[in-house]
Amino acid sequence: THENNTRITAFSDTMMEDADSHERLRAILKLAVDQMAFEIVYQPQNSIHDNSLVGVEALLRWKQDDGTYISPAIFVPLLEKMGVIYEVGLWVLRESCLQGKQWLDEGIPPFNIAVNVSAMQLLNENFPRDILETLSKTHFPPQLLELELTESCMIEDPSAAEDLMCDLAAIGVKVAIDDFGTGYSSLAYLERFSTMDKLKIDKAFVDMICTGKESAITNAIISMAKSLNLKAIAEGVENEEQLLYLKQHGCDQIQGYLISKPLSAVEMARFACLNNKEHPKVAVI
Ligand code: C2E
Ligand code: MG
Ligand code: MG
Ligand code: MG
């Protein structure tokens, strides 16, 4: 089923109002972690040139007993504070790889799976080993896995980040920089980490694209990606106008409600089949 984003916001706002409900939220979140009572949804990423599916982003969901969802923008920072983001992040990685392998086994043409990684996972020295182990246990091809890191990951501990980038390149997984341009950027890391693959233009910049107006930052990010030999993907693309603008300015891929909201695994498989021109009849579910 499709998500209801209005309900997500309404619920979390009231929950965060006072310290009391904040404590209650932490307590039920702790229970959810104990049982890994989370879900993952997948949002398509399409090529801007022919609208074909190139990848999906795995997004974490936490469903409440009443059927509403609390936004990861609220509970992921809590997981970080509770010191359990490493464990949950690894679960997301494993579930995504398992799902990706299942799609391949069903005969669905391959596409990348992007998984979000928080700074605390990146700085854990076991991370490269755990990625390798997850890939080998799930039999998911490393070249189809993409990790979404944020700028703050790179800045907090540049030498640790550099080591990790080398390890990731050796494993053969891709790296994308999420929410690009919204963090405490130091552009120096872009030249230093030449093994990156993609810059994700944040929705905040995409939102500024409207009739007859240039979005200077969007243009600059696309140019920067080009000169660094990276792909550029725009997040939060909601209308045709933004799509046209991004196409005219040389952006490579788009993700957003215009293409699709995040989907369940079953819906995603159906979407992948409908969006593949070369194999239209593969794995009809
Ligand atoms: P993000 O990684 O930047 O993910 C993109 C967010 O934009 C997602 O929100 C997605 O549902 C939303 N989005 C995509 N297209 C559109 C659109 O056209 N319009 C609008 N209004 N929104 C759109 P979501 O799923 O609520 O996730 C929020 C943030 O939570 C993510 O931002 C990411 O930073 C974090 N997050 C989600 N899953 C994980 C996870 O497994 N691990 C970690 N560490 N963080 C996660
Ligand atoms: Mg992301
Ligand atoms: Mg993002
Ligand atoms: Mg964002």
CSV table of C-alpha atoms and ligand atoms in Angstrom, one decimal:
chain,number,residue,atom,x,y,z
A,1,THR,CA,0.0,0.0,0.0
A,2,HIS,CA,1.1,3.6,-0.6
A,3,GLU,CA,2.2,5.6,2.3
A,4,ASN,CA,0.3,8.4,4.0
A,5,ASN,CA,2.8,11.1,4.7
A,6,THR,CA,0.2,13.4,6.3
A,7,ARG,CA,-0.3,10.9,9.1
A,8,ILE,CA,3.4,10.5,9.6
A,9,THR,CA,3.9,14.2,10.3
A,10,ALA,CA,0.8,14.7,12.5
A,11,PHE,CA,1.7,11.8,14.8
A,12,SER,CA,5.4,12.6,15.3
A,13,ASP,CA,4.7,16.3,16.0
A,14,THR,CA,2.5,15.6,18.9
A,15,MET,CA,4.8,12.9,20.2
A,16,MET,CA,7.7,15.4,20.3
A,17,GLU,CA,5.7,18.0,22.2
A,18,ASP,CA,6.7,17.2,25.7
A,19,ALA,CA,9.4,15.4,27.5
A,20,ASP,CA,7.0,12.8,28.8
A,21,SER,CA,5.9,11.6,25.3
A,22,HIS,CA,9.5,11.8,24.3
A,23,GLU,CA,10.4,9.3,27.0
A,24,ARG,CA,7.5,7.0,25.9
A,25,LEU,CA,8.7,7.2,22.3
A,26,ARG,CA,12.2,6.1,23.3
A,27,ALA,CA,10.7,3.2,25.3
A,28,ILE,CA,8.6,1.8,22.5
A,29,LEU,CA,11.5,2.4,20.1
A,30,LYS,CA,13.7,0.3,22.3
A,31,LEU,CA,11.1,-2.5,22.1
A,32,ALA,CA,11.0,-2.2,18.3
A,33,VAL,CA,14.8,-2.5,18.2
A,34,ASP,CA,14.7,-5.6,20.4
A,35,GLN,CA,12.3,-7.3,18.0
A,36,MET,CA,13.7,-5.5,14.8
A,37,ALA,CA,10.1,-4.5,14.2
A,38,PHE,CA,10.8,-2.3,11.2
A,39,GLU,CA,10.0,-2.4,7.5
A,40,ILE,CA,11.8,-1.3,4.5
A,41,VAL,CA,10.3,0.5,1.5
A,42,TYR,CA,12.0,1.1,-1.9
A,43,GLN,CA,11.9,4.3,-3.9
A,44,PRO,CA,12.7,4.1,-7.6
A,45,GLN,CA,15.6,6.1,-9.2
A,46,ASN,CA,15.1,6.5,-12.9
A,47,SER,CA,17.4,7.6,-15.8
A,48,ILE,CA,16.4,11.1,-16.9
A,49,HIS,CA,17.2,10.2,-20.5
A,50,ASP,CA,14.9,7.2,-21.1
A,51,ASN,CA,13.0,7.0,-17.8
A,52,SER,CA,14.3,3.4,-17.3
A,53,LEU,CA,14.8,2.1,-13.7
A,54,VAL,CA,18.4,2.3,-12.6
A,55,GLY,CA,18.1,1.8,-8.9
A,56,VAL,CA,16.1,2.0,-5.7
A,57,GLU,CA,16.7,3.7,-2.3
A,58,ALA,CA,15.9,1.5,0.7
A,59,LEU,CA,14.1,3.6,3.3
A,60,LEU,CA,13.4,2.5,6.9
A,61,ARG,CA,9.9,2.5,8.3
A,62,TRP,CA,8.6,2.1,11.8
A,63,LYS,CA,4.9,1.2,12.0
A,64,GLN,CA,2.9,1.8,15.1
A,65,ASP,CA,0.2,-0.4,16.5
A,66,ASP,CA,-2.5,1.9,15.2
A,67,GLY,CA,-1.1,1.6,11.6
A,68,THR,CA,0.5,5.0,11.5
A,69,TYR,CA,4.2,5.5,10.8
A,70,ILE,CA,6.7,7.7,12.6
A,71,SER,CA,9.2,9.4,10.2
A,72,PRO,CA,12.8,8.2,10.1
A,73,ALA,CA,13.7,11.8,10.3
A,74,ILE,CA,12.5,11.6,13.9
A,75,PHE,CA,13.5,8.1,14.9
A,76,VAL,CA,16.8,7.6,13.2
A,77,PRO,CA,18.4,10.4,15.3
A,78,LEU,CA,16.9,8.7,18.4
A,79,LEU,CA,18.5,5.4,17.3
A,80,GLU,CA,21.8,7.2,17.1
A,81,LYS,CA,21.4,8.7,20.6
A,82,MET,CA,20.4,5.3,21.9
A,83,GLY,CA,23.6,3.8,20.5
A,84,VAL,CA,21.8,1.2,18.4
A,85,ILE,CA,22.0,2.7,14.9
A,86,TYR,CA,24.9,0.3,14.0
A,87,GLU,CA,22.8,-2.7,14.7
A,88,VAL,CA,19.7,-1.4,12.9
A,89,GLY,CA,21.7,-0.1,10.0
A,90,LEU,CA,23.2,-3.5,9.5
A,91,TRP,CA,19.7,-5.0,9.6
A,92,VAL,CA,18.6,-2.6,6.8
A,93,LEU,CA,21.7,-3.6,4.8
A,94,ARG,CA,21.1,-7.3,5.2
A,95,GLU,CA,17.3,-7.1,4.5
A,96,SER,CA,18.0,-4.9,1.4
A,97,CYS,CA,20.6,-7.4,0.1
A,98,LEU,CA,18.3,-10.3,0.7
A,99,GLN,CA,15.5,-8.6,-1.1
A,100,GLY,CA,17.8,-7.6,-4.0
A,101,LYS,CA,18.9,-11.2,-4.3
A,102,GLN,CA,15.3,-12.4,-4.3
A,103,TRP,CA,14.5,-10.0,-7.1
A,104,LEU,CA,17.4,-11.2,-9.2
A,105,ASP,CA,16.3,-14.8,-8.6
A,106,GLU,CA,12.8,-13.9,-9.8
A,107,GLY,CA,14.4,-12.9,-13.1
A,108,ILE,CA,13.9,-9.2,-12.6
A,109,PRO,CA,16.6,-7.3,-14.6
A,110,PRO,CA,19.2,-6.0,-12.1
A,111,PHE,CA,19.2,-2.5,-10.6
A,112,ASN,CA,21.2,-0.8,-7.9
A,113,ILE,CA,20.1,-0.8,-4.2
A,114,ALA,CA,21.1,2.3,-2.3
A,115,VAL,CA,21.2,2.0,1.5
A,116,ASN,CA,21.5,5.0,3.9
A,117,VAL,CA,24.5,5.0,6.3
A,118,SER,CA,24.8,7.2,9.3
A,119,ALA,CA,28.1,8.7,10.5
A,120,MET,CA,28.2,6.4,13.5
A,121,GLN,CA,28.1,3.3,11.3
A,122,LEU,CA,30.9,4.6,9.1
A,123,LEU,CA,33.1,5.3,12.1
A,124,ASN,CA,32.7,1.8,13.4
A,125,GLU,CA,35.9,-0.2,12.5
A,126,ASN,CA,33.9,-3.3,11.9
A,127,PHE,CA,31.8,-1.7,9.1
A,128,PRO,CA,33.9,-2.9,6.1
A,129,ARG,CA,34.1,-6.5,7.5
A,130,ASP,CA,30.3,-6.5,8.2
A,131,ILE,CA,29.5,-5.3,4.7
A,132,LEU,CA,31.7,-8.0,3.2
A,133,GLU,CA,30.1,-10.7,5.4
A,134,THR,CA,26.6,-9.4,4.5
A,135,LEU,CA,27.3,-9.5,0.8
A,136,SER,CA,28.8,-13.0,0.9
A,137,LYS,CA,26.0,-14.4,3.1
A,138,THR,CA,23.2,-12.9,1.0
A,139,HIS,CA,24.9,-13.6,-2.4
A,140,PHE,CA,24.0,-10.0,-3.5
A,141,PRO,CA,26.5,-8.7,-6.1
A,142,PRO,CA,28.7,-5.8,-4.5
A,143,GLN,CA,28.5,-3.8,-7.7
A,144,LEU,CA,24.7,-3.4,-7.3
A,145,LEU,CA,25.1,-2.1,-3.8
A,146,GLU,CA,25.4,1.7,-3.2
A,147,LEU,CA,25.9,3.3,0.1
A,148,GLU,CA,24.5,6.8,0.7
A,149,LEU,CA,26.8,8.8,3.0
A,150,THR,CA,26.3,12.4,4.1
A,151,GLU,CA,28.8,15.2,4.0
A,152,SER,CA,29.1,15.2,7.8
A,153,CYS,CA,30.4,11.6,7.6
A,154,MET,CA,33.3,12.9,5.6
A,155,ILE,CA,34.1,15.9,7.7
A,156,GLU,CA,33.9,14.4,11.2
A,157,ASP,CA,36.9,12.2,10.8
A,158,PRO,CA,38.5,12.7,7.4
A,159,SER,CA,41.2,10.1,7.8
A,160,ALA,CA,38.8,7.4,9.0
A,161,ALA,CA,36.6,8.4,6.0
A,162,GLU,CA,39.5,8.0,3.7
A,163,ASP,CA,40.3,4.5,5.0
A,164,LEU,CA,36.7,3.5,4.6
A,165,MET,CA,36.5,4.9,1.0
A,166,CYS,CA,39.5,2.7,0.1
A,167,ASP,CA,37.9,-0.4,1.7
A,168,LEU,CA,34.6,0.3,0.0
A,169,ALA,CA,36.3,0.7,-3.4
A,170,ALA,CA,38.1,-2.6,-2.8
A,171,ILE,CA,34.9,-4.4,-1.9
A,172,GLY,CA,33.4,-2.9,-5.1
A,173,VAL,CA,30.3,-1.2,-3.7
A,174,LYS,CA,29.3,2.3,-4.9
A,175,VAL,CA,29.2,5.5,-2.9
A,176,ALA,CA,26.8,8.4,-3.2
A,177,ILE,CA,26.8,11.6,-1.2
A,178,ASP,CA,23.3,12.2,0.1
A,179,ASP,CA,21.7,15.7,0.7
A,180,PHE,CA,24.6,17.2,-1.1
A,181,GLY,CA,25.1,20.9,-0.4
A,182,THR,CA,23.1,21.0,2.9
A,183,GLY,CA,25.8,19.9,5.3
A,184,TYR,CA,29.0,21.5,6.6
A,185,SER,CA,30.7,21.0,3.2
A,186,SER,CA,34.4,21.0,2.7
A,187,LEU,CA,34.7,20.6,-1.0
A,188,ALA,CA,38.2,19.3,-0.4
A,189,TYR,CA,37.0,15.8,0.3
A,190,LEU,CA,35.5,15.6,-3.2
A,191,GLU,CA,38.9,15.7,-4.8
A,192,ARG,CA,40.4,13.5,-2.2
A,193,PHE,CA,37.8,10.7,-2.4
A,194,SER,CA,38.0,10.0,-6.1
A,195,THR,CA,36.3,6.6,-5.7
A,196,MET,CA,32.8,8.2,-5.2
A,197,ASP,CA,30.1,7.6,-7.8
A,198,LYS,CA,27.2,10.0,-7.3
A,199,LEU,CA,26.1,13.3,-5.9
A,200,LYS,CA,22.5,13.5,-4.7
A,201,ILE,CA,21.0,17.0,-5.1
A,202,ASP,CA,18.9,17.7,-2.1
A,203,LYS,CA,15.2,18.3,-2.4
A,204,ALA,CA,15.7,21.8,-0.9
A,205,PHE,CA,17.4,22.8,-4.2
A,206,VAL,CA,15.1,20.9,-6.4
A,207,ASP,CA,12.2,22.8,-4.7
A,208,MET,CA,13.7,26.1,-5.9
A,209,ILE,CA,13.2,25.1,-9.5
A,210,CYS,CA,10.1,26.8,-10.8
A,211,THR,CA,8.8,28.5,-14.0
A,212,GLY,CA,11.3,30.7,-15.7
A,213,LYS,CA,13.8,30.7,-12.9
A,214,GLU,CA,17.3,29.3,-12.7
A,215,SER,CA,18.4,27.3,-9.7
A,216,ALA,CA,22.0,28.4,-9.4
A,217,ILE,CA,22.9,25.7,-6.8
A,218,THR,CA,21.3,22.9,-8.8
A,219,ASN,CA,23.3,24.0,-11.9
A,220,ALA,CA,26.5,24.2,-9.9
A,221,ILE,CA,26.1,20.8,-8.4
A,222,ILE,CA,25.4,19.2,-11.8
A,223,SER,CA,28.5,21.0,-13.2
A,224,MET,CA,30.6,19.9,-10.3
A,225,ALA,CA,29.5,16.3,-10.7
A,226,LYS,CA,30.4,16.4,-14.4
A,227,SER,CA,33.9,17.8,-13.9
A,228,LEU,CA,34.5,15.2,-11.1
A,229,ASN,CA,33.2,12.5,-13.3
A,230,LEU,CA,30.4,11.7,-10.9
A,231,LYS,CA,26.7,11.0,-11.7
A,232,ALA,CA,24.1,13.6,-10.5
A,233,ILE,CA,20.7,12.5,-9.1
A,234,ALA,CA,18.0,14.9,-8.0
A,235,GLU,CA,15.9,14.0,-5.0
A,236,GLY,CA,12.3,15.0,-4.3
A,237,VAL,CA,11.3,15.6,-7.9
A,238,GLU,CA,7.6,16.2,-7.9
A,239,ASN,CA,6.6,17.8,-11.2
A,240,GLU,CA,7.3,17.8,-14.9
A,241,GLU,CA,8.7,21.3,-14.8
A,242,GLN,CA,11.5,20.2,-12.5
A,243,LEU,CA,12.1,17.1,-14.6
A,244,LEU,CA,12.4,19.2,-17.8
A,245,TYR,CA,14.8,21.7,-16.1
A,246,LEU,CA,17.0,18.9,-14.8
A,247,LYS,CA,17.1,17.2,-18.2
A,248,GLN,CA,18.0,20.5,-19.9
A,249,HIS,CA,20.8,21.1,-17.4
A,250,GLY,CA,22.4,17.7,-17.7
A,251,CYS,CA,21.3,15.8,-14.6
A,252,ASP,CA,21.6,12.0,-15.0
A,253,GLN,CA,18.9,10.5,-12.7
A,254,ILE,CA,15.8,11.5,-10.8
A,255,GLN,CA,14.1,10.2,-7.7
A,256,GLY,CA,10.8,11.6,-6.3
A,257,TYR,CA,7.0,11.4,-6.2
A,258,LEU,CA,6.8,12.2,-9.9
A,259,ILE,CA,8.3,8.8,-10.6
A,260,SER,CA,7.0,7.0,-7.6
A,261,LYS,CA,6.5,7.2,-3.8
A,262,PRO,CA,8.5,4.6,-1.8
A,263,LEU,CA,7.0,1.1,-2.5
A,264,SER,CA,6.7,-2.2,-0.7
A,265,ALA,CA,9.0,-5.0,-2.1
A,266,VAL,CA,6.0,-6.6,-4.0
A,267,GLU,CA,5.0,-3.2,-5.5
A,268,MET,CA,8.6,-2.5,-6.4
A,269,ALA,CA,8.9,-5.8,-8.3
A,270,ARG,CA,5.8,-4.9,-10.3
A,271,PHE,CA,7.2,-1.4,-11.0
A,272,ALA,CA,10.5,-2.8,-12.1
A,273,CYS,CA,8.8,-5.1,-14.6
A,274,LEU,CA,6.6,-2.3,-16.0
A,275,ASN,CA,9.6,0.0,-16.4
A,276,ASN,CA,11.8,-2.4,-18.3
A,277,LYS,CA,11.5,-2.0,-22.0
A,278,GLU,CA,13.8,-4.9,-23.0
A,279,HIS,CA,12.2,-7.5,-20.8
A,280,PRO,CA,8.5,-6.5,-20.6
A,281,LYS,CA,7.2,-10.0,-19.8
A,282,VAL,CA,9.7,-11.1,-17.2
A,283,ALA,CA,8.4,-12.2,-13.8
A,284,VAL,CA,4.8,-11.1,-13.8
A,285,ILE,CA,3.8,-11.1,-10.2
B,1,C2E,P1,17.0,10.8,2.5
B,1,C2E,O1,18.0,9.7,2.5
B,1,C2E,O2,17.4,12.1,1.9
B,1,C2E,O3,15.8,10.2,1.8
B,1,C2E,C1,14.9,10.9,1.0
B,1,C2E,C2,13.6,11.3,1.7
B,1,C2E,O4,12.8,12.1,0.8
B,1,C2E,C3,12.8,10.1,2.1
B,1,C2E,O5,12.1,10.4,3.3
B,1,C2E,C4,11.8,10.0,0.9
B,1,C2E,O6,10.6,9.3,1.2
B,1,C2E,C5,11.5,11.5,0.7
B,1,C2E,N1,11.1,11.8,-0.7
B,1,C2E,C6,11.4,11.2,-1.8
B,1,C2E,N2,10.8,11.8,-2.9
B,1,C2E,C7,10.1,12.8,-2.4
B,1,C2E,C8,9.2,13.8,-3.0
B,1,C2E,O7,9.1,13.8,-4.2
B,1,C2E,N3,8.6,14.6,-2.2
B,1,C2E,C9,8.8,14.6,-0.8
B,1,C2E,N4,8.1,15.5,-0.1
B,1,C2E,N5,9.6,13.7,-0.2
B,1,C2E,C10,10.2,12.8,-1.0
B,1,C2E,P2,12.0,9.4,4.5
B,1,C2E,O8,11.8,8.0,4.0
B,1,C2E,O9,11.0,10.0,5.4
B,1,C2E,O10,13.4,9.4,5.1
B,1,C2E,C11,13.9,10.6,5.7
B,1,C2E,C12,15.4,10.5,6.1
B,1,C2E,O11,15.6,9.4,7.1
B,1,C2E,C13,16.2,10.0,4.9
B,1,C2E,O12,16.5,11.1,4.0
B,1,C2E,C14,17.5,9.5,5.6
B,1,C2E,O13,18.3,10.5,6.0
B,1,C2E,C15,16.9,8.9,6.9
B,1,C2E,N6,16.8,7.4,6.7
B,1,C2E,C16,15.8,6.7,6.1
B,1,C2E,N7,16.1,5.3,6.2
B,1,C2E,C17,17.3,5.2,6.8
B,1,C2E,C18,18.1,4.1,7.1
B,1,C2E,O14,17.9,3.0,6.9
B,1,C2E,N8,19.3,4.5,7.8
B,1,C2E,C19,19.7,5.7,8.1
B,1,C2E,N9,20.8,6.0,8.7
B,1,C2E,N10,18.9,6.8,7.8
B,1,C2E,C20,17.7,6.5,7.1
B,2,MG,MG,19.3,8.8,1.3
B,3,MG,MG,18.7,12.7,0.6
B,4,MG,MG,17.1,14.8,1.8
